Short mmCIF file of C-alpha atoms and ligand atoms in Angstrom, two decimals:
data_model
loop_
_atom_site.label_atom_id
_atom_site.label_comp_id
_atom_site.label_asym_id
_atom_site.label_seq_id
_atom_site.Cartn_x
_atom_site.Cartn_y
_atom_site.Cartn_z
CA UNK A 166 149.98 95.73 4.10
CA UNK A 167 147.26 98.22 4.43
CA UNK A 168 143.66 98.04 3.48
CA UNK A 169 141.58 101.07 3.05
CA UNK A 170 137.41 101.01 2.75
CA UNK A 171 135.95 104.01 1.25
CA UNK A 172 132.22 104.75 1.88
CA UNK A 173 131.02 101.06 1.28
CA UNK A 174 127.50 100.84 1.03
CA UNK A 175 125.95 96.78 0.64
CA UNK A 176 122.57 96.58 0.18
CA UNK A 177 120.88 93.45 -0.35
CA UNK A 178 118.23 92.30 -3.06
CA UNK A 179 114.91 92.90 -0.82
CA UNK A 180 116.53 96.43 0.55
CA UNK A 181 118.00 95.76 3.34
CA UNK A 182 121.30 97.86 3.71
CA UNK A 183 123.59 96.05 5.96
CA UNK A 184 127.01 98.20 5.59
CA UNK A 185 125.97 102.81 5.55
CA UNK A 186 129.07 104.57 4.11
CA UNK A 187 131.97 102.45 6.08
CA UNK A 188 135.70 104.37 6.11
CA UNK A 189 138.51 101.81 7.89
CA UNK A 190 141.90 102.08 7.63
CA UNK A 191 143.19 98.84 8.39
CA UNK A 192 147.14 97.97 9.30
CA UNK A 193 149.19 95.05 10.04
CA UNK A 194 148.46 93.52 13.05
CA UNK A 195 145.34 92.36 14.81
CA UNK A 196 142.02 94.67 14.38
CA UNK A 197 139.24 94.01 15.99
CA UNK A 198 135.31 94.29 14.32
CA UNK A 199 133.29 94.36 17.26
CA UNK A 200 129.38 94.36 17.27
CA UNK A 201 125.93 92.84 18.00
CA UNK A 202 124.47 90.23 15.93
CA UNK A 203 122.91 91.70 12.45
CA UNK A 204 125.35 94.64 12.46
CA UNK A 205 127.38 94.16 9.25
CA UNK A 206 130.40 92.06 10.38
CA UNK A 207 129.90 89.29 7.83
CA UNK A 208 128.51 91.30 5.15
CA UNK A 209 132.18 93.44 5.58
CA UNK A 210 133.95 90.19 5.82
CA UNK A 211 132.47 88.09 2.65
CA UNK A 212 133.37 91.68 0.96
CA UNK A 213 136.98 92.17 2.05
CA UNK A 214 137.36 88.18 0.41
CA UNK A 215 136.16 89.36 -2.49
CA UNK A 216 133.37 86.74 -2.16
CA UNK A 217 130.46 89.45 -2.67
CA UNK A 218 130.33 92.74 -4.44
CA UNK A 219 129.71 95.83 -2.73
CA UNK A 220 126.61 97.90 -3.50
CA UNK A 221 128.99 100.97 -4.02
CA UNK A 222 132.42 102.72 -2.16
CA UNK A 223 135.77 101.04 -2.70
CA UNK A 224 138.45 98.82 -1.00
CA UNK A 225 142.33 98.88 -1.58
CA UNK A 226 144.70 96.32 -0.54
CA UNK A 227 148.06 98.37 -0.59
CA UNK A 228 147.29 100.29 -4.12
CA UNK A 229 145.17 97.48 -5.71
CA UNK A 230 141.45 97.95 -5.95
CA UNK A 231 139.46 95.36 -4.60
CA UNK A 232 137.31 94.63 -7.61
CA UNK A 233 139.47 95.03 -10.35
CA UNK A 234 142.13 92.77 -9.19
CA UNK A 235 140.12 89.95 -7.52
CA UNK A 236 143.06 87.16 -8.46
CA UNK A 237 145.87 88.89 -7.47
CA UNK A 238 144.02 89.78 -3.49
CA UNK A 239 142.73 86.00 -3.55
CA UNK A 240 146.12 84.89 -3.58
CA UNK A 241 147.03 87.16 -0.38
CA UNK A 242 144.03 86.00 1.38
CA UNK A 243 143.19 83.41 4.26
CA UNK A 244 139.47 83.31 5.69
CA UNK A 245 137.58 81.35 8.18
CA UNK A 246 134.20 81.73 7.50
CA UNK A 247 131.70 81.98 10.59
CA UNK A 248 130.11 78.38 8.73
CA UNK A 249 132.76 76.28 8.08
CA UNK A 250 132.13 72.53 6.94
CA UNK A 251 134.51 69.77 6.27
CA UNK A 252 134.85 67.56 3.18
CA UNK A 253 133.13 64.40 5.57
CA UNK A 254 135.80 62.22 3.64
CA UNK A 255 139.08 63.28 4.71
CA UNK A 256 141.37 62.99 7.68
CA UNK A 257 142.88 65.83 9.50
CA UNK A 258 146.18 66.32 7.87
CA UNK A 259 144.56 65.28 4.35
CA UNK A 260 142.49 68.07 4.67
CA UNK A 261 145.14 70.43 5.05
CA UNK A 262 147.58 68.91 2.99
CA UNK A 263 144.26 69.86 0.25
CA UNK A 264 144.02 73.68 1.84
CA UNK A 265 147.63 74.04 1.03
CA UNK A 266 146.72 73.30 -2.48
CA UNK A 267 144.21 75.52 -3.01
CA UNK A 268 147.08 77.96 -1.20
CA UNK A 269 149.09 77.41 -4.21
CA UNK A 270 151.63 75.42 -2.33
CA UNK A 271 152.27 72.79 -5.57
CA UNK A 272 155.81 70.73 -4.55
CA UNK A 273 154.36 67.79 -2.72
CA UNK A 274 157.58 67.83 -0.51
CA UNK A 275 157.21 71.70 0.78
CA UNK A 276 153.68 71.13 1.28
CA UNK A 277 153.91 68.37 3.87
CA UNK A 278 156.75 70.23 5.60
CA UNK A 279 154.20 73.21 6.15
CA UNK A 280 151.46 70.97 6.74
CA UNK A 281 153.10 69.39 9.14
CA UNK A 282 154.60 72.74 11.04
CA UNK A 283 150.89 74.03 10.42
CA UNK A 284 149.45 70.96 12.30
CA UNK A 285 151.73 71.08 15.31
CA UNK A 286 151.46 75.13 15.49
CA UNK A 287 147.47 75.10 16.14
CA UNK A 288 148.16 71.96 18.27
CA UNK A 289 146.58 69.26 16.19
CA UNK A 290 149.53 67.42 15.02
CA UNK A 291 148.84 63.97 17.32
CA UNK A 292 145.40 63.86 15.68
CA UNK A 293 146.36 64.85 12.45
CA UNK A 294 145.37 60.60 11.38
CA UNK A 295 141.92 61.16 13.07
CA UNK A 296 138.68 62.11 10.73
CA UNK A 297 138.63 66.12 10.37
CA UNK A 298 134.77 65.68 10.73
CA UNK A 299 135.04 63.73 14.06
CA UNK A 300 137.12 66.01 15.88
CA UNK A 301 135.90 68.34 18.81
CA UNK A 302 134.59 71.64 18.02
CA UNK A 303 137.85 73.74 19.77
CA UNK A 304 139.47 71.70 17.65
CA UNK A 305 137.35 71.49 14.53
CA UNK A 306 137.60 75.54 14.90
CA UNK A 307 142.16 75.32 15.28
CA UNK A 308 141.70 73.01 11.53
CA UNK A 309 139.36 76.41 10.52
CA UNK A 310 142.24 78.90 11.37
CA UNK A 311 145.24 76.26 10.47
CA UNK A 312 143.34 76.18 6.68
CA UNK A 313 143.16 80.50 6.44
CA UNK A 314 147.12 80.04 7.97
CA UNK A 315 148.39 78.17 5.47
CA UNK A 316 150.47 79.64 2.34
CA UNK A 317 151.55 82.29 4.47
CA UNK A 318 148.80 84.87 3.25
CA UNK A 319 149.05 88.21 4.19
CA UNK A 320 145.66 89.14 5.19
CA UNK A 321 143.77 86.99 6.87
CA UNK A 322 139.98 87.15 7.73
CA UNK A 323 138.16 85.40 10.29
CA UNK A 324 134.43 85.75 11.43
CA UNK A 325 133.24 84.67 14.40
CA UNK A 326 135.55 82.07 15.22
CA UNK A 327 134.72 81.84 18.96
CA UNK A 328 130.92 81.36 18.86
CA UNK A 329 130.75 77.62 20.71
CA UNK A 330 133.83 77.05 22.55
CA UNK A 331 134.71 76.30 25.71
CA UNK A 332 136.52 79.30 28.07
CA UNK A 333 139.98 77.51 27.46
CA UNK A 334 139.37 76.92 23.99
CA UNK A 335 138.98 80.40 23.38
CA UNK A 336 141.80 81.55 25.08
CA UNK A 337 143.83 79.14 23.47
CA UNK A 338 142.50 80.62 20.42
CA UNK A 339 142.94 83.87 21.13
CA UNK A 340 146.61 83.05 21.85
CA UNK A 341 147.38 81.63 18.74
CA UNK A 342 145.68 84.68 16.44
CA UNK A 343 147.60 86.81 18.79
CA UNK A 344 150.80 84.89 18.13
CA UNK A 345 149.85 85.13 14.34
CA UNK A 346 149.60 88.70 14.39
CA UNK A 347 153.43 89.36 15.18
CA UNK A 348 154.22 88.45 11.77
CA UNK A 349 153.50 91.46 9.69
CA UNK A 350 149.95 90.56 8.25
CA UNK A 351 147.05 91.96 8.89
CA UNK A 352 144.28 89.54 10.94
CA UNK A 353 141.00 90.76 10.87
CA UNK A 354 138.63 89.17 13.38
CA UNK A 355 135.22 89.91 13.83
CA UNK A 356 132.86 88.93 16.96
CA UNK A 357 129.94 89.89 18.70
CA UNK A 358 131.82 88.93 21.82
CA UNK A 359 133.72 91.68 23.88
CA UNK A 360 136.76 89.32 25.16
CA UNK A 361 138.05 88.08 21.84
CA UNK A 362 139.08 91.82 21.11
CA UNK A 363 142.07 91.45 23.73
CA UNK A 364 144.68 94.01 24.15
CA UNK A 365 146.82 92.66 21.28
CA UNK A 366 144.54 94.07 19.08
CA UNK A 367 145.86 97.28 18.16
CA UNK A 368 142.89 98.93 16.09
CA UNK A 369 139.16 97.93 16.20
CA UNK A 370 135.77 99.00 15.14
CA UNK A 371 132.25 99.31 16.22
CA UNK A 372 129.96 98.21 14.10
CA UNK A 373 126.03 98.94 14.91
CA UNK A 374 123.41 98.58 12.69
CA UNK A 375 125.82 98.91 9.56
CA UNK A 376 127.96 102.04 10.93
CA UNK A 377 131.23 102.12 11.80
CA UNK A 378 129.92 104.32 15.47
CA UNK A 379 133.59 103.72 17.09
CA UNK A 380 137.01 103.23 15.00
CA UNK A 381 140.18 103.49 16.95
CA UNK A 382 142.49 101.69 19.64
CA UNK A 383 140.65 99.93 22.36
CA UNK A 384 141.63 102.34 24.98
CA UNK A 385 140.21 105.16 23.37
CA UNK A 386 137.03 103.33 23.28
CA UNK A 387 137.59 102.79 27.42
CA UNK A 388 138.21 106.31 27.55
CA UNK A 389 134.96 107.49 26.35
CA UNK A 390 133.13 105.20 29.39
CA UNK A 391 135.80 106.81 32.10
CA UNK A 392 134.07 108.21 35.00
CA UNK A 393 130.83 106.19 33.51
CA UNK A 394 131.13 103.22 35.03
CA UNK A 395 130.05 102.48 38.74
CA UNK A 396 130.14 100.04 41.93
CA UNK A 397 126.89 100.07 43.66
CA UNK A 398 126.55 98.72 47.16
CA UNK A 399 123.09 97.82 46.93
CA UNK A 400 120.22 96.00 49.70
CA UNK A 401 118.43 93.76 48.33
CA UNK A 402 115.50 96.18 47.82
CA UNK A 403 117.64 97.95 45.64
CA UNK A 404 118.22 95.77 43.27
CA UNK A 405 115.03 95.55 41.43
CA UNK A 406 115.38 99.34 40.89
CA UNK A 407 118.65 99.47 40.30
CA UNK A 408 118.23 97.26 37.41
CA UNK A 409 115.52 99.07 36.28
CA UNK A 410 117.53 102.60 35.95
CA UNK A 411 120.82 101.25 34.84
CA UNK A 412 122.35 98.81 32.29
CA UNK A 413 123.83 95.85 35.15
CA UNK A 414 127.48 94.26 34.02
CA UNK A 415 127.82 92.12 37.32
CA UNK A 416 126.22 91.55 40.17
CA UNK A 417 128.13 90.06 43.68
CA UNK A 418 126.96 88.88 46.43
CA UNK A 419 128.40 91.24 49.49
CA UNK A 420 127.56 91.07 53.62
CA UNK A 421 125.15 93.46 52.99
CA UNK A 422 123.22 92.46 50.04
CA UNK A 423 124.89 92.92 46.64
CA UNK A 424 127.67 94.98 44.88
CA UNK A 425 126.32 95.91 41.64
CA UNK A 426 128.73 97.24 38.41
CA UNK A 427 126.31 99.22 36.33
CA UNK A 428 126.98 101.89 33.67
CA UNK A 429 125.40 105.45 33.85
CA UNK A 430 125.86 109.40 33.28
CA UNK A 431 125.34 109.97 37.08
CA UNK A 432 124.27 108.05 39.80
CA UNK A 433 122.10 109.50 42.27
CA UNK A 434 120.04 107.97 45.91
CA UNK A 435 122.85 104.74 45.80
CA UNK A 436 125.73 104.27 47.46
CA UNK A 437 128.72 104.25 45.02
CA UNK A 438 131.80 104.52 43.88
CA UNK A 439 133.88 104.70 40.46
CA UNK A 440 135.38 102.30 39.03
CA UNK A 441 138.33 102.11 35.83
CA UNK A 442 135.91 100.47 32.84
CA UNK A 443 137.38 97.79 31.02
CA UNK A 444 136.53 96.85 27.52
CA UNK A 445 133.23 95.10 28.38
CA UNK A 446 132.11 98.08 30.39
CA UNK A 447 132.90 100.36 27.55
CA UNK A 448 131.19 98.81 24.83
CA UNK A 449 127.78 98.49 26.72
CA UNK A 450 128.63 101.73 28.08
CA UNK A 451 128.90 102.99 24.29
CA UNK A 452 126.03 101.12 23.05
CA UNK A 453 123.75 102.51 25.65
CA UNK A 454 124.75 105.88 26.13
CA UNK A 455 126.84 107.23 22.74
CA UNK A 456 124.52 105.65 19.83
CA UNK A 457 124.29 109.40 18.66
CA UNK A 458 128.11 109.71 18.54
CA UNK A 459 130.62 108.75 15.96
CA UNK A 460 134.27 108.65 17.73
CA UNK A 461 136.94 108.39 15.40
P1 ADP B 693 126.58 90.23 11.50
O1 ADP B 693 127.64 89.41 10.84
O2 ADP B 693 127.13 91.43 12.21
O3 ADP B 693 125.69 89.42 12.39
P2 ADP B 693 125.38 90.36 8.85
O4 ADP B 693 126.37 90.98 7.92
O5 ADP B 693 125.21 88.88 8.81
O6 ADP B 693 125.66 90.86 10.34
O7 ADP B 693 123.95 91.01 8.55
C1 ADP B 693 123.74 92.42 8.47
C2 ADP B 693 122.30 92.69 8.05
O8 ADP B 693 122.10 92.25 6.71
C3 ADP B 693 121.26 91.98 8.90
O9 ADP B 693 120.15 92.84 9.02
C4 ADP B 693 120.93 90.76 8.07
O10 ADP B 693 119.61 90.34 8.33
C5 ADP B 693 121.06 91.29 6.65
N1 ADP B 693 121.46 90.24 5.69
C6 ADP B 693 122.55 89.43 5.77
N2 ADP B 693 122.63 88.62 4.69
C7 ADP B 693 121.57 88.92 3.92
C8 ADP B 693 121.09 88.45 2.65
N3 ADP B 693 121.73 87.48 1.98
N4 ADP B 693 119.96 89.01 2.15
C9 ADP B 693 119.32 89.99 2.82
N5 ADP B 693 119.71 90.50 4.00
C10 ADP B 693 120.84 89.98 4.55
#
């Protein structure tokens, strides 16, 4: 599977352009659409489902344009939309066993096999009697993704599907989109939050403002905040400067007052030291620094 965007512009009714001349080039695996709230992300997403209509540019799924072969992509597609409601009326596995429908899945017998495998997969197979509207939100969120599994699409598209859980929730998650992604399809997920792009995504994006400003693997997006990232050993008259001067990631309490990680060109008048970025550090290092710079 590969899907290619071509200089896709959306703009919406009262002018607002949310997506400037995006180019991906999107694999199978997991890729990763990172960026802050009000960048694009869902306004690429509802696109790539064929759910809106571009302003103008073009999207391919393998050969097949995007537009003019709506039916035929539909029937590849799984999505978890950043709002996603239940049917109030149905249990768990009845509202699956109705996903799986709309999949395609017709044979009544094959259908509550996969249901079934689907159900103990995202690990909601001993509640699968209980209302899908009364269960917990980790797990409301597992029904999401087990509903965009189903039918064995081979793209599958989810926004946001982090925003209110619980740490172990999201790993958990994380894990099972991860686990997903070994099966050649292609998983798009898109978040405003750093850790859900782990290091099983292979590809991401930065989206800002409706620009792709990074596209690449997530190292090479590390790479551009090497040497930029510091450990400060800071008094506590420091601080208030310090933060002041420099974007703060963490701050520690140390014997001597605090060890602050900040990103920043140089560092001069503090006490520090270098430190290998990770992912968070590169982003805000990115966002900070490199708005001005497209890295491809
Ligand atoms: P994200 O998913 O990254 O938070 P969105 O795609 O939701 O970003 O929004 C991108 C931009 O488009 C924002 O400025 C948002 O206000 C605007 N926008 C989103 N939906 C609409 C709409 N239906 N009409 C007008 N503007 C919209």
């Amino acid at each position: 599977m590969r899907i290619r965007i071509q200089n896709l512009n959306k703009i919406y009714k009262n002018g607002n352009q949310a997506l400037k001349d995006v180019n991906l080039d999107i694999g199978n695996g997991m890729f990763g659409l990172l960026g802050p709230n009000g960048a694009g992300k869902s306004t690429l997403m509802r696109i790539l489902v064929t759910l809106m209509k571009p302003s103008s540019g073009s999207v391919t799924v393998n050969d097949w344009d995007l537009q003019k072969n709506r039916r035929h992509i539909r029937k590849l597609l799984g999505y978890l939309p950043q709002e996603f409601r239940f049917f109030s009326k149905l249990k768990t596995w009845e509202f699956l066993d109705y996903s799986a429908g709309l999949a395609g899945i017709r044979n009544r017998k094959v259908r509550s096999r996969q249901v079934d495998e689907m159900l103990d997969q995202v690990g909601l197979f001993e509640v699968r009697e209980r209302m899908a509207n009364k269960l917990s939100g980790g797990m409301k969120r597992r029904l999401g993704i087990a509903q965009a599994l189903i039918g064995e699409p081979k793209i599958v598209v989810v926004d946001e599907p982090t925003t209110g859980l619980d740490p172990e929730e999201r790993i958990k998650f994380r894990n099972l989109l991860s686990d997903m992604s070994q099966k050649n399809i292609i998983i798009i997920l898109s978040t405003h939050i750093v850790a859900d792009i782990s290091s099983t995504c292979k590809s991401m994006a930065l989206l800002n403002e409706g620009e792709v400003v990074f596209y690449g693997p997530p190292e090479r997006l590390i790479d551009v905040a090497k040497d930029h990232v510091f450990l400060i050993q800071a008094t506590m008259g420091d601080f208030e400067t310090i933060k002041e001067r420099f974007p703060v990631i963490s701050t520690i309490p140390s014997e001597e007052g605090w060890e602050v990680q900040v990103v920043a060109d140089k560092i001069d008048g503090f006490r520090a030291e270098r430190i290998y970025p990770s992912l968070e550090h590169a982003y805000v290092y990115f966002m900070e620094y490199q708005q001005d710079r497209v890295v491809y």
